[in-house]
């Protein structure tokens, strides 16, 4: 597609439920990133995929968070047993590769998650 | 102390003003410095990218990096209402996935 596509754009869920957030990166981009942006806070790195390499999961805040990516295409971020502190916008981004910071990272518009 | 400090504002200026946005950082290993613009309910978009120290100009935007002071700036000349957004600085020692972000400065340019 023309840009990074994320769904759902908005999600309200009850505490304790599981949610799945989907990201469709720009075609041909081998690198895919998930970030979290909570109100009044900066972007937090969550996880990074590069091609067929093992993902960098160092930013995942707890074992309730997991993500998968099928090849170099769609990625799904799953949050199990959601808590109110999980309320945030979850941003997906992709880049052609991660060989250097000069490769522009393109962001989607985010999935706005509210846990009530 | 956070690795990257950025005043969240809000900053309000009249149309045509010169805007100065700044970030300070503590990690001397940072080599790559970026400024992103984020409109309300949109994802960030890259505005400027600078490697190491120096200045970079692109149209009305100028990015400056002073590594000796651990201080970066973004200047916007002839500011327009369409520049109203949140401006985020981001930096890295050399790898995209390790970008460290400022909180963002909210800018309003009033016609």
mmCIF file of N, CA and C in Angstrom, chain B residues 2-85:
data_model
loop_
_atom_site.group_PDB
_atom_site.id
_atom_site.type_symbol
_atom_site.label_atom_id
_atom_site.label_comp_id
_atom_site.label_asym_id
_atom_site.label_seq_id
_atom_site.Cartn_x
_atom_site.Cartn_y
_atom_site.Cartn_z
ATOM 1 N N UNK B 2 16.178 11.790 32.425
ATOM 2 C CA UNK B 2 15.885 11.129 31.171
ATOM 3 C C UNK B 2 17.048 11.319 30.216
ATOM 4 N N UNK B 3 17.196 10.373 29.279
ATOM 5 C CA UNK B 3 18.272 10.486 28.294
ATOM 6 C C UNK B 3 18.058 11.670 27.372
ATOM 7 N N UNK B 4 16.810 11.988 27.072
ATOM 8 C CA UNK B 4 16.471 13.101 26.186
ATOM 9 C C UNK B 4 15.448 13.980 26.886
ATOM 10 N N UNK B 5 15.742 15.250 26.980
ATOM 11 C CA UNK B 5 14.824 16.203 27.611
ATOM 12 C C UNK B 5 14.302 17.173 26.556
ATOM 13 N N UNK B 6 12.990 17.382 26.579
ATOM 14 C CA UNK B 6 12.376 18.299 25.624
ATOM 15 C C UNK B 6 11.225 18.991 26.328
ATOM 16 N N UNK B 7 11.207 20.299 26.273
ATOM 17 C CA UNK B 7 10.145 21.074 26.908
ATOM 18 C C UNK B 7 8.836 20.831 26.155
ATOM 19 N N UNK B 8 7.798 20.350 26.836
ATOM 20 C CA UNK B 8 6.551 20.025 26.135
ATOM 21 C C UNK B 8 5.738 21.225 25.696
ATOM 22 N N UNK B 9 6.118 22.437 26.166
ATOM 23 C CA UNK B 9 5.361 23.625 25.822
ATOM 24 C C UNK B 9 4.056 23.677 26.608
ATOM 25 N N UNK B 10 2.958 24.190 26.046
ATOM 26 C CA UNK B 10 2.818 24.543 24.632
ATOM 27 C C UNK B 10 3.471 25.862 24.277
ATOM 28 N N UNK B 11 3.843 25.967 23.011
ATOM 29 C CA UNK B 11 4.450 27.167 22.478
ATOM 30 C C UNK B 11 3.462 27.781 21.493
ATOM 31 N N UNK B 12 3.170 29.070 21.669
ATOM 32 C CA UNK B 12 2.220 29.759 20.805
ATOM 33 C C UNK B 12 2.903 30.976 20.208
ATOM 34 N N UNK B 13 2.889 31.072 18.871
ATOM 35 C CA UNK B 13 3.561 32.176 18.184
ATOM 36 C C UNK B 13 2.641 32.745 17.112
ATOM 37 N N UNK B 14 2.867 33.991 16.709
ATOM 38 C CA UNK B 14 2.082 34.544 15.598
ATOM 39 C C UNK B 14 2.648 34.061 14.267
ATOM 40 N N UNK B 15 1.801 34.015 13.280
ATOM 41 C CA UNK B 15 2.219 33.639 11.929
ATOM 42 C C UNK B 15 3.385 34.521 11.483
ATOM 43 N N UNK B 16 4.383 33.890 10.867
ATOM 44 C CA UNK B 16 5.548 34.620 10.382
ATOM 45 C C UNK B 16 6.710 34.646 11.362
ATOM 46 N N UNK B 17 6.491 34.235 12.581
ATOM 47 C CA UNK B 17 7.556 34.244 13.594
ATOM 48 C C UNK B 17 8.591 33.169 13.303
ATOM 49 N N UNK B 18 9.773 33.377 13.869
ATOM 50 C CA UNK B 18 10.793 32.332 13.860
ATOM 51 C C UNK B 18 10.613 31.494 15.125
ATOM 52 N N UNK B 19 10.541 30.195 14.932
ATOM 53 C CA UNK B 19 10.329 29.282 16.054
ATOM 54 C C UNK B 19 11.619 28.526 16.334
ATOM 55 N N UNK B 20 11.948 28.401 17.599
ATOM 56 C CA UNK B 20 13.118 27.617 18.020
ATOM 57 C C UNK B 20 12.658 26.510 18.952
ATOM 58 N N UNK B 21 12.948 25.285 18.560
ATOM 59 C CA UNK B 21 12.604 24.110 19.359
ATOM 60 C C UNK B 21 13.900 23.404 19.744
ATOM 61 N N UNK B 22 13.962 22.882 20.960
ATOM 62 C CA UNK B 22 15.232 22.371 21.451
ATOM 63 C C UNK B 22 15.076 21.047 22.205
ATOM 64 N N UNK B 23 16.162 20.287 22.192
ATOM 65 C CA UNK B 23 16.270 19.094 23.024
ATOM 66 C C UNK B 23 17.682 19.035 23.586
ATOM 67 N N UNK B 24 17.789 18.535 24.798
ATOM 68 C CA UNK B 24 19.098 18.232 25.367
ATOM 69 C C UNK B 24 19.168 16.734 25.626
ATOM 70 N N UNK B 25 20.377 16.219 25.672
ATOM 71 C CA UNK B 25 20.535 14.780 25.880
ATOM 72 C C UNK B 25 21.755 14.521 26.735
ATOM 73 N N UNK B 26 21.832 13.317 27.255
ATOM 74 C CA UNK B 26 22.919 13.001 28.174
ATOM 75 C C UNK B 26 23.886 11.950 27.639
ATOM 76 N N UNK B 27 23.464 11.189 26.628
ATOM 77 C CA UNK B 27 24.277 10.079 26.124
ATOM 78 C C UNK B 27 25.214 10.557 25.020
ATOM 79 N N UNK B 28 26.501 10.602 25.306
ATOM 80 C CA UNK B 28 27.458 11.105 24.322
ATOM 81 C C UNK B 28 27.616 10.166 23.127
ATOM 82 N N UNK B 29 27.051 8.979 23.196
ATOM 83 C CA UNK B 29 27.148 8.030 22.082
ATOM 84 C C UNK B 29 26.182 8.351 20.944
ATOM 85 N N UNK B 30 25.229 9.223 21.198
ATOM 86 C CA UNK B 30 24.269 9.555 20.141
ATOM 87 C C UNK B 30 24.989 10.209 18.968
ATOM 88 N N UNK B 31 24.705 9.704 17.769
ATOM 89 C CA UNK B 31 25.341 10.217 16.563
ATOM 90 C C UNK B 31 24.313 10.720 15.549
ATOM 91 N N UNK B 32 23.115 10.167 15.605
ATOM 92 C CA UNK B 32 22.079 10.485 14.628
ATOM 93 C C UNK B 32 20.965 11.234 15.347
ATOM 94 N N UNK B 33 20.539 12.319 14.734
ATOM 95 C CA UNK B 33 19.558 13.191 15.372
ATOM 96 C C UNK B 33 18.451 13.498 14.373
ATOM 97 N N UNK B 34 17.238 13.352 14.835
ATOM 98 C CA UNK B 34 16.099 13.529 13.956
ATOM 99 C C UNK B 34 15.037 14.413 14.594
ATOM 100 N N UNK B 35 14.310 15.091 13.749
ATOM 101 C CA UNK B 35 13.126 15.834 14.162
ATOM 102 C C UNK B 35 11.932 15.280 13.389
ATOM 103 N N UNK B 36 10.903 14.952 14.140
ATOM 104 C CA UNK B 36 9.649 14.492 13.560
ATOM 105 C C UNK B 36 8.547 15.481 13.894
ATOM 106 N N UNK B 37 7.582 15.560 12.997
ATOM 107 C CA UNK B 37 6.393 16.368 13.220
ATOM 108 C C UNK B 37 5.202 15.423 13.336
ATOM 109 N N UNK B 38 4.350 15.696 14.320
ATOM 110 C CA UNK B 38 3.176 14.845 14.531
ATOM 111 C C UNK B 38 1.931 15.718 14.648
ATOM 112 N N UNK B 39 1.058 15.590 13.661
ATOM 113 C CA UNK B 39 -0.230 16.266 13.728
ATOM 114 C C UNK B 39 -1.165 15.452 14.611
ATOM 115 N N UNK B 40 -2.201 16.119 15.096
ATOM 116 C CA UNK B 40 -3.124 15.479 16.026
ATOM 117 C C UNK B 40 -3.705 14.202 15.425
ATOM 118 N N UNK B 41 -3.619 13.131 16.167
ATOM 119 C CA UNK B 41 -4.164 11.822 15.798
ATOM 120 C C UNK B 41 -3.544 11.258 14.505
ATOM 121 N N UNK B 42 -2.299 11.648 14.265
ATOM 122 C CA UNK B 42 -1.546 11.098 13.143
ATOM 123 C C UNK B 42 -0.231 10.524 13.658
ATOM 124 N N UNK B 43 0.409 9.698 12.853
ATOM 125 C CA UNK B 43 1.717 9.210 13.222
ATOM 126 C C UNK B 43 2.786 10.254 12.943
ATOM 127 N N UNK B 44 3.938 10.162 13.609
ATOM 128 C CA UNK B 44 5.032 11.110 13.352
ATOM 129 C C UNK B 44 5.559 10.971 11.921
ATOM 130 N N UNK B 45 6.006 12.082 11.359
ATOM 131 C CA UNK B 45 6.636 12.069 10.041
ATOM 132 C C UNK B 45 7.998 12.759 10.148
ATOM 133 N N UNK B 46 8.990 12.203 9.470
ATOM 134 C CA UNK B 46 10.338 12.729 9.555
ATOM 135 C C UNK B 46 10.442 14.077 8.859
ATOM 136 N N UNK B 47 10.997 15.050 9.584
ATOM 137 C CA UNK B 47 11.243 16.381 9.021
ATOM 138 C C UNK B 47 12.700 16.559 8.637
ATOM 139 N N UNK B 48 13.585 16.290 9.590
ATOM 140 C CA UNK B 48 15.001 16.560 9.393
ATOM 141 C C UNK B 48 15.820 15.432 10.024
ATOM 142 N N UNK B 49 16.928 15.147 9.400
ATOM 143 C CA UNK B 49 17.839 14.120 9.905
ATOM 144 C C UNK B 49 19.260 14.660 9.796
ATOM 145 N N UNK B 50 20.005 14.574 10.881
ATOM 146 C CA UNK B 50 21.371 15.090 10.914
ATOM 147 C C UNK B 50 22.281 14.053 11.534
ATOM 148 N N UNK B 51 23.450 13.914 10.937
ATOM 149 C CA UNK B 51 24.463 13.022 11.499
ATOM 150 C C UNK B 51 25.556 13.861 12.143
ATOM 151 N N UNK B 52 25.885 13.548 13.377
ATOM 152 C CA UNK B 52 26.939 14.204 14.134
ATOM 153 C C UNK B 52 26.637 15.693 14.289
ATOM 154 N N UNK B 53 27.641 16.523 14.346
ATOM 155 C CA UNK B 53 27.418 17.949 14.602
ATOM 156 C C UNK B 53 27.198 18.716 13.313
ATOM 157 N N UNK B 54 26.713 19.936 13.472
ATOM 158 C CA UNK B 54 26.571 20.808 12.319
ATOM 159 C C UNK B 54 25.153 21.231 12.082
ATOM 160 N N UNK B 55 24.971 21.905 10.963
ATOM 161 C CA UNK B 55 23.673 22.430 10.575
ATOM 162 C C UNK B 55 23.178 21.747 9.315
ATOM 163 N N UNK B 56 21.866 21.711 9.188
ATOM 164 C CA UNK B 56 21.250 21.215 7.964
ATOM 165 C C UNK B 56 20.020 22.055 7.686
ATOM 166 N N UNK B 57 19.879 22.483 6.451
ATOM 167 C CA UNK B 57 18.759 23.356 6.099
ATOM 168 C C UNK B 57 17.909 22.689 5.035
ATOM 169 N N UNK B 58 16.586 22.848 5.179
ATOM 170 C CA UNK B 58 15.647 22.323 4.186
ATOM 171 C C UNK B 58 14.454 23.264 4.148
ATOM 172 N N UNK B 59 14.463 24.147 3.160
ATOM 173 C CA UNK B 59 13.378 25.112 3.046
ATOM 174 C C UNK B 59 13.339 26.030 4.256
ATOM 175 N N UNK B 60 12.211 26.056 4.923
ATOM 176 C CA UNK B 60 12.060 26.938 6.093
ATOM 177 C C UNK B 60 12.618 26.316 7.369
ATOM 178 N N UNK B 61 13.098 25.103 7.290
ATOM 179 C CA UNK B 61 13.552 24.374 8.474
ATOM 180 C C UNK B 61 15.082 24.278 8.513
ATOM 181 N N UNK B 62 15.645 24.508 9.701
ATOM 182 C CA UNK B 62 17.076 24.341 9.924
ATOM 183 C C UNK B 62 17.271 23.533 11.193
ATOM 184 N N UNK B 63 18.055 22.474 11.081
ATOM 185 C CA UNK B 63 18.394 21.657 12.249
ATOM 186 C C UNK B 63 19.843 21.919 12.619
ATOM 187 N N UNK B 64 20.093 22.068 13.911
ATOM 188 C CA UNK B 64 21.447 22.278 14.412
ATOM 189 C C UNK B 64 21.758 21.247 15.479
ATOM 190 N N UNK B 65 22.983 20.767 15.460
ATOM 191 C CA UNK B 65 23.442 19.832 16.481
ATOM 192 C C UNK B 65 24.728 20.370 17.078
ATOM 193 N N UNK B 66 24.772 20.478 18.395
ATOM 194 C CA UNK B 66 25.978 20.874 19.117
ATOM 195 C C UNK B 66 26.315 19.735 20.064
ATOM 196 N N UNK B 67 27.186 18.844 19.615
ATOM 197 C CA UNK B 67 27.498 17.668 20.426
ATOM 198 C C UNK B 67 28.285 18.029 21.681
ATOM 199 N N UNK B 68 29.061 19.106 21.623
ATOM 200 C CA UNK B 68 29.844 19.479 22.802
ATOM 201 C C UNK B 68 28.926 19.890 23.953
ATOM 202 N N UNK B 69 27.794 20.478 23.611
ATOM 203 C CA UNK B 69 26.825 20.897 24.619
ATOM 204 C C UNK B 69 25.691 19.885 24.783
ATOM 205 N N UNK B 70 25.679 18.861 23.949
ATOM 206 C CA UNK B 70 24.604 17.859 23.949
ATOM 207 C C UNK B 70 23.249 18.558 23.798
ATOM 208 N N UNK B 71 23.144 19.302 22.707
ATOM 209 C CA UNK B 71 21.996 20.192 22.517
ATOM 210 C C UNK B 71 21.663 20.215 21.026
ATOM 211 N N UNK B 72 20.391 19.990 20.709
ATOM 212 C CA UNK B 72 19.973 20.092 19.315
ATOM 213 C C UNK B 72 18.805 21.046 19.203
ATOM 214 N N UNK B 73 18.716 21.674 18.030
ATOM 215 C CA UNK B 73 17.667 22.670 17.805
ATOM 216 C C UNK B 73 17.028 22.483 16.443
ATOM 217 N N UNK B 74 15.787 22.884 16.358
ATOM 218 C CA UNK B 74 15.080 22.981 15.083
ATOM 219 C C UNK B 74 14.521 24.392 14.996
ATOM 220 N N UNK B 75 14.878 25.087 13.916
ATOM 221 C CA UNK B 75 14.362 26.425 13.685
ATOM 222 C C UNK B 75 13.367 26.381 12.524
ATOM 223 N N UNK B 76 12.271 27.076 12.702
ATOM 224 C CA UNK B 76 11.273 27.199 11.645
ATOM 225 C C UNK B 76 11.148 28.684 11.323
ATOM 226 N N UNK B 77 11.489 29.033 10.072
ATOM 227 C CA UNK B 77 11.360 30.434 9.652
ATOM 228 C C UNK B 77 9.983 30.663 9.036
ATOM 229 N N UNK B 78 9.529 31.916 9.111
ATOM 230 C CA UNK B 78 8.254 32.287 8.488
ATOM 231 C C UNK B 78 7.172 31.254 8.822
ATOM 232 N N UNK B 79 6.964 31.032 10.093
ATOM 233 C CA UNK B 79 6.052 29.975 10.533
ATOM 234 C C UNK B 79 4.638 30.210 10.000
ATOM 235 N N UNK B 80 3.974 29.114 9.687
ATOM 236 C CA UNK B 80 2.642 29.118 9.110
ATOM 237 C C UNK B 80 1.665 28.372 10.027
ATOM 238 N N UNK B 81 0.396 28.696 9.963
ATOM 239 C CA UNK B 81 -0.578 27.932 10.772
ATOM 240 C C UNK B 81 -0.500 26.428 10.524
ATOM 241 N N UNK B 82 -0.124 26.035 9.309
ATOM 242 C CA UNK B 82 -0.012 24.604 9.011
ATOM 243 C C UNK B 82 1.166 23.947 9.729
ATOM 244 N N UNK B 83 2.040 24.756 10.344
ATOM 245 C CA UNK B 83 3.140 24.204 11.137
ATOM 246 C C UNK B 83 2.674 23.813 12.543
ATOM 247 N N UNK B 84 1.443 24.149 12.874
ATOM 248 C CA UNK B 84 0.911 23.808 14.203
ATOM 249 C C UNK B 84 0.852 22.286 14.353
ATOM 250 N N UNK B 85 1.619 21.777 15.295
ATOM 251 C CA UNK B 85 1.758 20.329 15.476
ATOM 252 C C UNK B 85 2.631 20.103 16.706
#
